[in-house]
Amino acid sequence: MDETAGIRMLVVEDDKALSEIVCEELRERGHMAVAAESVAEGLEQLKQSEFEVALVDLMLPDGSGIDILKKIAEEGLATEAIVLTGYATVDTAIQAMKLGAYDYVTKPARMEELEILVTKAAEKSRLRRENSHLRRRLEGQVPGDGIVTEDPAMRDLMATVERVAPSDLPVLIQGESGTGKELIARSLHRLSPRNVQPFVAINCGAVPDNLMESELFGHEKGAFTGALVRKPGLFEVADHGVLFLDEVGEISPLVQVKLLRAIETQEFFRVGGTRPVRTDVRLVSASNKNMKNEMQSGGFREDLYYRLNGVTLKLPPLRDRSADVPLLARHFVDRFASRKKLTPRALEALQRYSWPGNVRELQMLIHRAAILSPKEVIDAEDLPLDVRDQNWKGAPVRTGLSLAEMEKEYIETVLRENDGHRGKTARALGIDPKTLYNKLGPERPRKKFEAS
Ligand SMILES: Nc1ncnc2c1ncn2[C@@H]1O[C@H](COP(=O)(O)OP(=O)(O)OP(=O)(O)O)[C@@H](O)[C@H]1O
Ligand SMILES: [Mg+2]
């Protein structure tokens, strides 16, 4: 990004009059300013796009601007925060500096002073971003990009990501919830020449239908009730970068038409606007629905499907890459509780579990265990019941068995563990010896169980 390009700013300030003046002034100076009025809105904006600078008021209606600083630090974002504060809160401003804020300004802020600070903060942010990119390059981590896997199918997929990243081909990422679709989308962005431009994400399932168009394409001042200022759409925010359409299958038919037109003509109209706006974005979409089926059943436009689907990347569910489970588990333990170790029993239980929530579920579970376990280790007991339940004392859970077959296999395992002793087995199973007899038939010689 060159020096003269506009700075991407987030202004988190609940005093609307002040925020509007600041945003307008910044825009007049050629910067891009997005306003947020609360901590929640600010965090949402940070999630959606990358900002070089965030101007953050400390006293917000739903909490403290400190929470925004914490998030920036936690996520390692290259956003430099400038704290806005009244005289009464200089102490908090000091706390803000400790949390890594670039600087602070007491209200009322002078625009000249603010602009100098913003420019310097943006410069620092850009340097930081370049540095971290260079460092990743040096460490040879760029292709891996925080994606932990040894699974051959995943490795193939990552090789494809590397191959298609330099092009402008649209990419459709398919996979169950929590399999890492967004991670792959971000990795694609980082490996692409667009990596110095923003990665902008929108969760199409979370935006109400009637707001989706203005979210994507922006609106002019006065376009509808409540449109007090002109707002750039995500197609503008993501210009020259990557626009990530998450849960793309949720887009309504009406917006599908507008999206298709924007892609085909590389132009769009802001809501209430009369002038077309040029756009150059790379589209990456994701869905946990099978988009081909959606298209074939008429829920999704065929022409749009083909426009979004230059390449399909299919992320395998975690249960199909069981070698990744211990790898990921250790990775998350290191992240959340670097000194704790997983016991072999815990690892075994994790490997047997079916992971309906995929990597996200594994991550949350390790996070929870890391916090809850008072010991030096994370043991099977520290895992939730439904994970432990599948830990059938040495009997791996196989799919593709009927319930009766599974029962039989389980009973035989427990029987084996009890050296063929039926009384003990019945007790361990919590059933009547007679029931066990009915299930097993007449006693066979015990030797049978010694063999395996
Ligand atoms: N291979 C991996 N290595 C390390 N972390 C991973 C991996 N896959 C996923 N994760 C982590 O798991 C979490 C879920 O991943 P992500 O958000 O990319 O999934 P998703 O497919 O977009 O889920 P959803 O469909 O629910 O939106 C994230 O915190 C991500 O960092
Ligand atoms: Mg996701």
CSV table of C-alpha atoms and ligand atoms in Angstrom, one decimal:
chain,number,residue,atom,x,y,z
A,1,MET,CA,0.0,0.0,0.0
A,2,ASP,CA,1.5,3.3,-0.9
A,3,GLU,CA,1.9,6.3,1.4
A,4,THR,CA,-0.8,8.4,-0.2
A,5,ALA,CA,-3.5,5.7,-0.1
A,6,GLY,CA,-6.3,6.4,2.3
A,7,ILE,CA,-5.9,5.1,5.8
A,8,ARG,CA,-8.6,2.7,7.0
A,9,MET,CA,-9.9,3.9,10.2
A,10,LEU,CA,-12.4,2.7,12.8
A,11,VAL,CA,-14.0,5.3,15.0
A,12,VAL,CA,-15.6,3.9,18.1
A,13,GLU,CA,-17.5,6.8,19.8
A,14,ASP,CA,-21.0,7.0,21.1
A,15,ASP,CA,-21.2,10.8,20.8
A,16,LYS,CA,-22.7,10.7,17.3
A,17,ALA,CA,-22.1,14.4,16.6
A,18,LEU,CA,-18.4,14.1,17.5
A,19,SER,CA,-18.1,10.8,15.6
A,20,GLU,CA,-19.7,12.3,12.5
A,21,ILE,CA,-17.4,15.3,12.5
A,22,VAL,CA,-14.3,13.2,12.9
A,23,CYS,CA,-15.4,10.7,10.2
A,24,GLU,CA,-16.3,13.4,7.8
A,25,GLU,CA,-13.0,15.3,8.4
A,26,LEU,CA,-11.1,12.1,7.9
A,27,ARG,CA,-12.9,11.2,4.7
A,28,GLU,CA,-12.3,14.7,3.3
A,29,ARG,CA,-8.6,14.1,3.9
A,30,GLY,CA,-9.0,11.0,1.7
A,31,HIS,CA,-9.1,8.4,4.5
A,32,MET,CA,-11.8,5.7,4.9
A,33,ALA,CA,-13.6,6.0,8.2
A,34,VAL,CA,-16.2,3.6,9.6
A,35,ALA,CA,-18.1,4.6,12.7
A,36,ALA,CA,-19.2,2.3,15.5
A,37,GLU,CA,-21.2,3.5,18.5
A,38,SER,CA,-20.5,0.8,21.1
A,39,VAL,CA,-18.0,-1.9,22.2
A,40,ALA,CA,-20.1,-4.6,20.5
A,41,GLU,CA,-20.3,-2.7,17.2
A,42,GLY,CA,-16.6,-1.9,17.3
A,43,LEU,CA,-15.7,-5.6,17.9
A,44,GLU,CA,-18.0,-6.6,15.0
A,45,GLN,CA,-16.3,-4.1,12.7
A,46,LEU,CA,-12.9,-5.4,13.7
A,47,LYS,CA,-14.1,-8.9,12.9
A,48,GLN,CA,-15.3,-7.9,9.5
A,49,SER,CA,-12.5,-5.9,8.1
A,50,GLU,CA,-8.9,-4.8,8.7
A,51,PHE,CA,-8.2,-1.3,10.0
A,52,GLU,CA,-4.9,0.4,10.3
A,53,VAL,CA,-6.1,2.7,13.1
A,54,ALA,CA,-8.9,2.6,15.6
A,55,LEU,CA,-9.9,5.7,17.4
A,56,VAL,CA,-11.5,4.5,20.6
A,57,ASP,CA,-13.5,6.3,23.2
A,58,LEU,CA,-13.1,4.8,26.6
A,59,MET,CA,-16.6,5.4,28.0
A,60,LEU,CA,-19.0,3.6,25.8
A,61,PRO,CA,-22.7,2.7,26.6
A,62,ASP,CA,-22.1,-1.0,26.8
A,63,GLY,CA,-18.7,-1.1,28.4
A,64,SER,CA,-15.2,0.3,28.1
A,65,GLY,CA,-13.1,0.9,25.0
A,66,ILE,CA,-10.4,-1.1,26.9
A,67,ASP,CA,-12.2,-4.2,25.7
A,68,ILE,CA,-11.5,-3.2,22.1
A,69,LEU,CA,-7.8,-2.8,22.9
A,70,LYS,CA,-7.7,-6.1,24.6
A,71,LYS,CA,-9.3,-7.8,21.5
A,72,ILE,CA,-6.7,-6.1,19.2
A,73,ALA,CA,-3.9,-7.4,21.4
A,74,GLU,CA,-5.4,-10.8,21.8
A,75,GLU,CA,-5.9,-11.4,18.1
A,76,GLY,CA,-2.6,-9.8,17.2
A,77,LEU,CA,-4.2,-7.4,14.8
A,78,ALA,CA,-2.1,-4.8,13.1
A,79,THR,CA,-4.5,-2.1,14.2
A,80,GLU,CA,-3.0,0.8,16.2
A,81,ALA,CA,-5.4,2.2,18.7
A,82,ILE,CA,-5.7,5.8,19.7
A,83,VAL,CA,-7.7,6.3,22.8
A,84,LEU,CA,-10.1,9.2,23.2
A,85,THR,CA,-10.7,10.3,26.7
A,86,GLY,CA,-12.1,13.0,28.9
A,87,TYR,CA,-9.9,14.7,31.5
A,88,ALA,CA,-11.4,12.6,34.3
A,89,THR,CA,-10.1,9.4,32.9
A,90,VAL,CA,-6.4,9.9,32.5
A,91,ASP,CA,-5.8,6.9,34.8
A,92,THR,CA,-7.7,4.7,32.3
A,93,ALA,CA,-5.7,6.3,29.5
A,94,ILE,CA,-2.5,5.1,31.2
A,95,GLN,CA,-4.0,1.6,31.5
A,96,ALA,CA,-4.8,1.9,27.8
A,97,MET,CA,-1.2,2.7,27.0
A,98,LYS,CA,-0.1,-0.3,29.0
A,99,LEU,CA,-2.4,-2.4,26.9
A,100,GLY,CA,-0.6,-1.3,23.8
A,101,ALA,CA,-2.5,1.7,22.7
A,102,TYR,CA,-0.5,3.9,20.3
A,103,ASP,CA,-1.4,7.1,22.0
A,104,TYR,CA,-4.2,9.0,23.7
A,105,VAL,CA,-6.0,12.2,23.1
A,106,THR,CA,-8.0,14.1,25.6
A,107,LYS,CA,-11.3,15.6,24.5
A,108,PRO,CA,-12.1,18.0,22.9
A,109,ALA,CA,-9.7,16.7,20.2
A,110,ARG,CA,-8.1,19.1,17.8
A,111,MET,CA,-8.4,17.7,14.2
A,112,GLU,CA,-4.8,18.8,13.2
A,113,GLU,CA,-3.4,17.0,16.2
A,114,LEU,CA,-5.6,14.0,15.6
A,115,GLU,CA,-4.6,13.7,11.9
A,116,ILE,CA,-0.9,13.8,12.7
A,117,LEU,CA,-1.4,11.0,15.2
A,118,VAL,CA,-3.5,9.0,12.9
A,119,THR,CA,-0.9,9.2,10.1
A,120,LYS,CA,1.9,8.1,12.4
A,121,ALA,CA,-0.2,5.3,13.9
A,122,ALA,CA,-1.1,4.1,10.4
A,123,GLU,CA,2.5,4.1,9.4
A,124,LYS,CA,3.3,1.9,12.4
A,125,SER,CA,0.5,-0.4,11.6
A,126,ARG,CA,1.8,-0.9,8.0
A,127,LEU,CA,5.3,-1.5,9.2
A,128,ARG,CA,4.0,-4.0,11.6
A,129,ARG,CA,2.0,-5.8,9.0
A,130,GLU,CA,5.0,-6.0,6.6
A,131,ASN,CA,7.2,-7.2,9.4
A,132,SER,CA,4.9,-10.0,10.4
A,133,HIS,CA,4.6,-11.0,6.8
A,134,LEU,CA,8.3,-11.1,6.3
A,135,ARG,CA,8.8,-13.0,9.5
A,136,ARG,CA,6.3,-15.6,8.5
A,137,ARG,CA,8.1,-15.8,5.2
A,138,LEU,CA,11.4,-16.4,6.9
A,139,GLU,CA,10.0,-18.9,9.2
A,140,GLY,CA,8.6,-20.7,6.2
A,141,GLN,CA,5.2,-20.6,7.8
A,142,VAL,CA,3.4,-18.8,5.0
A,143,PRO,CA,1.9,-21.9,3.4
A,144,GLY,CA,1.0,-23.5,6.8
A,145,ASP,CA,-0.4,-20.3,8.2
A,146,GLY,CA,-1.5,-21.7,11.5
A,147,ILE,CA,-3.2,-24.6,9.9
A,148,VAL,CA,-2.3,-27.7,11.8
A,149,THR,CA,-2.7,-30.9,9.9
A,150,GLU,CA,-1.0,-34.1,8.8
A,151,ASP,CA,-3.9,-35.4,6.9
A,152,PRO,CA,-3.2,-36.1,3.2
A,153,ALA,CA,-6.5,-34.7,2.0
A,154,MET,CA,-5.9,-31.5,3.9
A,155,ARG,CA,-2.4,-31.3,2.6
A,156,ASP,CA,-3.7,-31.6,-1.0
A,157,LEU,CA,-6.2,-29.0,-0.2
A,158,MET,CA,-3.5,-26.6,1.1
A,159,ALA,CA,-1.4,-27.3,-2.0
A,160,THR,CA,-4.5,-26.2,-4.1
A,161,VAL,CA,-4.8,-23.1,-2.0
A,162,GLU,CA,-1.2,-22.2,-2.8
A,163,ARG,CA,-1.8,-22.9,-6.4
A,164,VAL,CA,-4.9,-20.8,-6.8
A,165,ALA,CA,-3.9,-18.0,-4.4
A,166,PRO,CA,-2.0,-15.9,-6.9
A,167,SER,CA,-4.9,-15.9,-9.4
A,168,ASP,CA,-8.2,-14.0,-9.1
A,169,LEU,CA,-10.2,-17.2,-9.4
A,170,PRO,CA,-13.3,-17.2,-7.2
A,171,VAL,CA,-13.1,-19.9,-4.6
A,172,LEU,CA,-15.9,-21.8,-2.9
A,173,ILE,CA,-15.1,-23.5,0.3
A,174,GLN,CA,-17.3,-26.4,1.4
A,175,GLY,CA,-17.2,-28.2,4.7
A,176,GLU,CA,-19.1,-28.9,7.9
A,177,SER,CA,-19.3,-26.3,10.6
A,178,GLY,CA,-16.0,-25.8,12.4
A,179,THR,CA,-13.8,-27.6,9.9
A,180,GLY,CA,-11.7,-24.5,9.2
A,181,LYS,CA,-13.4,-22.8,6.3
A,182,GLU,CA,-12.6,-19.3,7.4
A,183,LEU,CA,-9.0,-20.3,8.3
A,184,ILE,CA,-8.5,-21.5,4.7
A,185,ALA,CA,-10.1,-18.3,3.3
A,186,ARG,CA,-7.7,-16.2,5.3
A,187,SER,CA,-4.8,-18.3,4.3
A,188,LEU,CA,-5.8,-17.8,0.6
A,189,HIS,CA,-5.8,-14.1,1.2
A,190,ARG,CA,-2.4,-14.1,2.8
A,191,LEU,CA,-0.9,-16.1,0.0
A,192,SER,CA,-2.4,-13.9,-2.6
A,193,PRO,CA,-0.9,-10.7,-4.0
A,194,ARG,CA,-3.9,-9.0,-2.4
A,195,ASN,CA,-2.5,-9.6,1.0
A,196,VAL,CA,-1.6,-6.0,1.6
A,197,GLN,CA,-5.2,-5.1,0.9
A,198,PRO,CA,-8.0,-6.0,3.3
A,199,PHE,CA,-9.7,-9.3,3.9
A,200,VAL,CA,-13.3,-8.4,4.6
A,201,ALA,CA,-15.7,-11.0,5.9
A,202,ILE,CA,-19.5,-11.0,6.0
A,203,ASN,CA,-21.6,-13.7,7.5
A,204,CYS,CA,-24.5,-13.7,5.1
A,205,GLY,CA,-26.6,-15.8,7.4
A,206,ALA,CA,-26.4,-13.2,10.2
A,207,VAL,CA,-27.4,-10.1,8.3
A,208,PRO,CA,-31.2,-9.6,7.9
A,209,ASP,CA,-32.4,-9.7,4.3
A,210,ASN,CA,-33.4,-6.1,4.1
A,211,LEU,CA,-30.0,-4.9,5.3
A,212,MET,CA,-27.9,-7.2,3.1
A,213,GLU,CA,-27.9,-5.0,0.0
A,214,SER,CA,-26.8,-1.9,1.9
A,215,GLU,CA,-24.2,-4.0,3.8
A,216,LEU,CA,-22.7,-5.3,0.5
A,217,PHE,CA,-23.0,-2.2,-1.7
A,218,GLY,CA,-23.4,0.7,0.9
A,219,HIS,CA,-25.9,3.4,0.8
A,220,GLU,CA,-26.1,7.1,0.1
A,221,LYS,CA,-27.1,9.6,2.7
A,222,GLY,CA,-30.9,9.7,3.0
A,223,ALA,CA,-31.4,6.5,1.0
A,224,PHE,CA,-33.7,5.3,3.7
A,225,THR,CA,-34.9,6.3,7.2
A,226,GLY,CA,-31.8,6.1,9.4
A,227,ALA,CA,-29.3,6.5,6.6
A,228,LEU,CA,-27.9,9.6,8.2
A,229,VAL,CA,-24.5,9.5,6.5
A,230,ARG,CA,-23.2,7.8,3.3
A,231,LYS,CA,-21.9,4.4,4.2
A,232,PRO,CA,-19.5,2.5,2.0
A,233,GLY,CA,-20.5,-1.1,1.3
A,234,LEU,CA,-18.2,-4.1,1.8
A,235,PHE,CA,-17.5,-4.2,-1.9
A,236,GLU,CA,-15.8,-0.8,-1.4
A,237,VAL,CA,-14.1,-1.6,1.8
A,238,ALA,CA,-12.7,-4.8,0.2
A,239,ASP,CA,-11.6,-3.0,-3.0
A,240,HIS,CA,-8.4,-4.6,-4.3
A,241,GLY,CA,-8.7,-7.1,-1.5
A,242,VAL,CA,-10.7,-10.2,-0.7
A,243,LEU,CA,-14.4,-10.3,0.1
A,244,PHE,CA,-15.3,-13.4,2.1
A,245,LEU,CA,-19.0,-14.4,1.8
A,246,ASP,CA,-19.5,-16.7,4.7
A,247,GLU,CA,-22.7,-18.9,4.7
A,248,VAL,CA,-23.2,-17.8,1.1
A,249,GLY,CA,-26.1,-20.2,0.8
A,250,GLU,CA,-28.2,-17.9,3.0
A,251,ILE,CA,-28.3,-15.0,0.5
A,252,SER,CA,-31.9,-14.2,-0.5
A,253,PRO,CA,-32.9,-14.5,-4.2
A,254,LEU,CA,-33.1,-10.7,-4.6
A,255,VAL,CA,-29.6,-10.1,-3.3
A,256,GLN,CA,-28.4,-13.0,-5.4
A,257,VAL,CA,-29.4,-11.1,-8.5
A,258,LYS,CA,-27.6,-7.9,-7.4
A,259,LEU,CA,-24.5,-9.9,-6.4
A,260,LEU,CA,-24.5,-11.6,-9.8
A,261,ARG,CA,-24.7,-8.3,-11.6
A,262,ALA,CA,-21.9,-6.8,-9.5
A,263,ILE,CA,-19.7,-9.7,-10.3
A,264,GLU,CA,-20.5,-9.7,-14.0
A,265,THR,CA,-20.2,-6.0,-14.6
A,266,GLN,CA,-17.6,-5.3,-11.8
A,267,GLU,CA,-19.8,-2.3,-11.0
A,268,PHE,CA,-22.6,-1.7,-8.5
A,269,PHE,CA,-24.9,1.0,-7.2
A,270,ARG,CA,-25.1,2.1,-3.6
A,271,VAL,CA,-28.6,1.9,-2.2
A,272,GLY,CA,-30.2,5.2,-3.2
A,273,GLY,CA,-27.2,5.9,-5.5
A,274,THR,CA,-27.4,6.8,-9.2
A,275,ARG,CA,-23.7,6.6,-10.1
A,276,PRO,CA,-22.1,3.1,-10.7
A,277,VAL,CA,-19.1,2.3,-8.5
A,278,ARG,CA,-16.3,0.2,-9.9
A,279,THR,CA,-15.1,-2.7,-7.9
A,280,ASP,CA,-12.2,-5.1,-8.0
A,281,VAL,CA,-12.6,-7.7,-5.4
A,282,ARG,CA,-11.6,-11.4,-5.2
A,283,LEU,CA,-14.6,-13.4,-4.0
A,284,VAL,CA,-14.1,-16.3,-1.6
A,285,SER,CA,-17.3,-18.0,-0.4
A,286,ALA,CA,-18.0,-20.6,2.2
A,287,SER,CA,-21.0,-22.8,3.1
A,288,ASN,CA,-21.7,-25.8,5.2
A,289,LYS,CA,-24.6,-26.6,2.9
A,290,ASN,CA,-23.8,-28.5,-0.2
A,291,MET,CA,-24.1,-25.6,-2.7
A,292,LYS,CA,-24.4,-27.9,-5.7
A,293,ASN,CA,-27.5,-29.4,-4.1
A,294,GLU,CA,-28.8,-25.9,-3.2
A,295,MET,CA,-28.3,-24.9,-6.8
A,296,GLN,CA,-30.0,-28.0,-8.2
A,297,SER,CA,-33.0,-27.7,-5.9
A,298,GLY,CA,-33.5,-24.1,-7.0
A,299,GLY,CA,-32.5,-22.4,-3.7
A,300,PHE,CA,-29.5,-20.8,-5.3
A,301,ARG,CA,-29.1,-19.3,-8.7
A,302,GLU,CA,-27.2,-21.5,-11.1
A,303,ASP,CA,-25.5,-18.6,-12.8
A,304,LEU,CA,-24.3,-17.2,-9.5
A,305,TYR,CA,-23.2,-20.6,-8.3
A,306,TYR,CA,-20.9,-20.9,-11.3
A,307,ARG,CA,-19.6,-17.3,-10.9
A,308,LEU,CA,-18.6,-18.1,-7.3
A,309,ASN,CA,-17.3,-21.5,-7.9
A,310,GLY,CA,-14.1,-21.1,-9.9
A,311,VAL,CA,-12.6,-23.8,-7.7
A,312,THR,CA,-14.2,-25.8,-4.9
A,313,LEU,CA,-12.3,-26.7,-1.8
A,314,LYS,CA,-13.8,-29.5,0.2
A,315,LEU,CA,-12.7,-29.6,3.8
A,316,PRO,CA,-13.0,-33.1,5.3
A,317,PRO,CA,-14.7,-33.4,8.7
A,318,LEU,CA,-12.5,-34.0,11.7
A,319,ARG,CA,-13.8,-37.6,12.2
A,320,ASP,CA,-12.3,-38.4,8.8
A,321,ARG,CA,-8.8,-37.2,9.7
A,322,SER,CA,-8.3,-38.9,13.0
A,323,ALA,CA,-4.5,-38.5,12.9
A,324,ASP,CA,-5.1,-34.8,13.2
A,325,VAL,CA,-7.0,-35.1,16.5
A,326,PRO,CA,-3.9,-35.6,18.8
A,327,LEU,CA,-2.0,-33.1,16.7
A,328,LEU,CA,-4.6,-30.4,17.0
A,329,ALA,CA,-5.3,-31.3,20.7
A,330,ARG,CA,-1.6,-30.7,21.5
A,331,HIS,CA,-1.6,-27.6,19.5
A,332,PHE,CA,-4.5,-26.1,21.4
A,333,VAL,CA,-3.1,-27.3,24.8
A,334,ASP,CA,0.1,-25.4,24.0
A,335,ARG,CA,-2.0,-22.4,23.1
A,336,PHE,CA,-4.2,-22.4,26.1
A,337,ALA,CA,-2.1,-24.0,28.8
A,338,SER,CA,1.4,-24.3,27.6
A,339,ARG,CA,2.7,-26.3,30.6
A,340,LYS,CA,-0.1,-28.9,30.8
A,341,LYS,CA,0.2,-32.3,29.1
A,342,LEU,CA,-2.6,-34.5,27.8
A,343,THR,CA,-2.5,-38.0,29.3
A,344,PRO,CA,-2.6,-40.9,27.0
A,345,ARG,CA,-6.1,-41.8,28.2
A,346,ALA,CA,-7.3,-38.3,27.4
A,347,LEU,CA,-5.8,-38.6,23.9
A,348,GLU,CA,-7.4,-41.9,23.4
A,349,ALA,CA,-10.8,-40.6,24.4
A,350,LEU,CA,-10.4,-37.7,22.0
A,351,GLN,CA,-9.4,-39.9,19.2
A,352,ARG,CA,-12.5,-42.0,19.6
A,353,TYR,CA,-15.0,-39.2,19.7
A,354,SER,CA,-16.9,-38.4,16.5
A,355,TRP,CA,-16.5,-34.5,16.6
A,356,PRO,CA,-19.9,-33.3,15.3
A,357,GLY,CA,-18.6,-29.7,15.9
A,358,ASN,CA,-15.2,-30.5,14.2
A,359,VAL,CA,-12.1,-28.5,15.0
A,360,ARG,CA,-14.0,-25.7,16.7
A,361,GLU,CA,-15.5,-28.2,19.2
A,362,LEU,CA,-12.0,-29.7,19.9
A,363,GLN,CA,-10.6,-26.2,20.5
A,364,MET,CA,-13.4,-25.2,22.9
A,365,LEU,CA,-13.1,-28.5,24.7
A,366,ILE,CA,-9.4,-28.1,25.3
A,367,HIS,CA,-9.8,-24.5,26.3
A,368,ARG,CA,-12.4,-25.6,28.9
A,369,ALA,CA,-10.3,-28.4,30.2
A,370,ALA,CA,-7.2,-26.2,30.4
A,371,ILE,CA,-9.1,-23.8,32.6
A,372,LEU,CA,-11.0,-26.3,34.7
A,373,SER,CA,-8.3,-28.9,35.3
A,374,PRO,CA,-6.5,-28.0,38.6
A,375,LYS,CA,-3.7,-30.5,37.8
A,376,GLU,CA,-0.5,-30.5,35.8
A,377,VAL,CA,-2.1,-32.7,33.2
A,378,ILE,CA,-5.4,-32.9,31.3
A,379,ASP,CA,-6.8,-36.3,31.9
A,380,ALA,CA,-9.9,-38.1,30.5
A,381,GLU,CA,-11.9,-36.9,33.6
A,382,ASP,CA,-11.4,-33.4,32.5
A,383,LEU,CA,-13.2,-34.0,29.3
A,384,PRO,CA,-17.0,-33.7,28.9
A,385,LEU,CA,-19.1,-36.8,29.5
A,386,ASP,CA,-20.1,-37.4,25.9
A,387,VAL,CA,-16.5,-37.5,24.9
A,388,ARG,CA,-15.6,-39.9,27.7
A,389,ASP,CA,-18.6,-42.0,27.1
A,390,GLN,CA,-17.3,-43.1,23.8
A,391,ASN,CA,-14.2,-44.3,25.5
A,392,TRP,CA,-15.3,-47.8,25.8
A,393,LYS,CA,-12.4,-49.2,27.8
A,394,GLY,CA,-10.3,-50.1,24.7
A,395,ALA,CA,-13.1,-50.8,22.2
A,396,PRO,CA,-12.7,-48.4,19.4
A,397,VAL,CA,-16.1,-47.1,18.1
A,398,ARG,CA,-16.6,-48.2,14.6
A,399,THR,CA,-19.2,-46.7,12.4
A,400,GLY,CA,-21.2,-48.8,9.9
A,401,LEU,CA,-22.3,-51.3,12.6
A,402,SER,CA,-25.9,-52.0,13.5
A,403,LEU,CA,-26.9,-51.3,17.0
A,404,ALA,CA,-27.2,-55.0,17.7
A,405,GLU,CA,-23.7,-55.6,16.3
A,406,MET,CA,-22.3,-52.8,18.3
A,407,GLU,CA,-23.9,-54.1,21.5
A,408,LYS,CA,-22.5,-57.5,20.9
A,409,GLU,CA,-19.0,-56.1,20.3
A,410,TYR,CA,-19.3,-54.0,23.4
A,411,ILE,CA,-20.5,-56.9,25.6
A,412,GLU,CA,-17.6,-59.0,24.3
A,413,THR,CA,-15.1,-56.3,25.1
A,414,VAL,CA,-16.3,-56.0,28.7
A,415,LEU,CA,-16.5,-59.8,29.0
A,416,ARG,CA,-12.9,-60.0,27.8
A,417,GLU,CA,-11.8,-57.4,30.3
A,418,ASN,CA,-13.5,-59.4,33.1
A,419,ASP,CA,-11.7,-62.5,31.9
A,420,GLY,CA,-14.9,-64.1,30.7
A,421,HIS,CA,-16.5,-63.8,34.1
A,422,ARG,CA,-20.2,-63.4,33.4
A,423,GLY,CA,-21.3,-62.3,36.8
A,424,LYS,CA,-18.7,-59.5,36.9
A,425,THR,CA,-19.5,-58.5,33.3
A,426,ALA,CA,-23.2,-58.2,34.0
A,427,ARG,CA,-22.4,-56.0,37.0
A,428,ALA,CA,-20.0,-53.8,34.9
A,429,LEU,CA,-22.7,-53.5,32.3
A,430,GLY,CA,-25.4,-52.7,34.9
A,431,ILE,CA,-27.7,-55.5,33.7
A,432,ASP,CA,-29.1,-58.6,35.1
A,433,PRO,CA,-27.0,-61.8,34.6
A,434,LYS,CA,-30.1,-63.3,33.1
A,435,THR,CA,-30.3,-60.6,30.5
A,436,LEU,CA,-26.7,-61.1,29.7
A,437,TYR,CA,-27.3,-64.8,29.3
A,438,ASN,CA,-30.1,-64.1,26.9
A,439,LYS,CA,-27.9,-61.9,24.9
A,440,LEU,CA,-24.9,-64.2,24.8
A,441,GLY,CA,-26.5,-67.7,24.8
A,442,PRO,CA,-25.0,-70.6,26.7
A,443,GLU,CA,-21.5,-70.1,28.2
A,444,ARG,CA,-18.6,-70.9,26.0
A,445,PRO,CA,-15.2,-72.0,27.2
A,446,ARG,CA,-13.3,-69.0,28.6
A,447,LYS,CA,-10.3,-69.7,26.4
A,448,LYS,CA,-12.1,-67.9,23.5
A,449,PHE,CA,-11.4,-64.6,25.2
A,450,GLU,CA,-7.8,-65.2,26.1
A,451,ALA,CA,-6.8,-65.5,22.5
A,452,SER,CA,-7.1,-61.8,21.6
B,1,LIG,N1,-6.4,-27.2,10.9
B,1,LIG,C1,-6.5,-26.3,11.9
B,1,LIG,N2,-5.5,-25.9,12.6
B,1,LIG,C2,-5.6,-25.0,13.6
B,1,LIG,N3,-6.8,-24.4,14.0
B,1,LIG,C3,-7.9,-24.8,13.3
B,1,LIG,C4,-7.8,-25.7,12.2
B,1,LIG,N4,-9.0,-25.8,11.7
B,1,LIG,C5,-9.8,-25.0,12.4
B,1,LIG,N5,-9.1,-24.4,13.4
B,1,LIG,C6,-9.7,-23.4,14.3
B,1,LIG,O1,-11.0,-23.9,14.6
B,1,LIG,C7,-11.9,-22.8,14.7
B,1,LIG,C8,-13.0,-23.0,13.7
B,1,LIG,O2,-12.5,-22.7,12.4
B,1,LIG,P1,-13.2,-21.9,11.3
B,1,LIG,O3,-13.9,-20.7,11.9
B,1,LIG,O4,-12.3,-21.6,10.2
B,1,LIG,O5,-14.3,-22.9,10.8
B,1,LIG,P2,-15.6,-22.8,9.8
B,1,LIG,O6,-15.5,-23.9,8.9
B,1,LIG,O7,-15.5,-21.4,9.2
B,1,LIG,O8,-16.8,-22.9,10.8
B,1,LIG,P3,-18.3,-22.4,10.7
B,1,LIG,O9,-18.9,-23.2,9.6
B,1,LIG,O10,-18.9,-22.8,12.0
B,1,LIG,O11,-18.3,-21.0,10.4
B,1,LIG,C9,-11.1,-21.5,14.5
B,1,LIG,O12,-10.8,-21.0,15.8
B,1,LIG,C10,-9.9,-22.0,13.8
B,1,LIG,O13,-8.8,-21.2,14.1
B,2,MG,MG,-16.9,-19.8,9.6
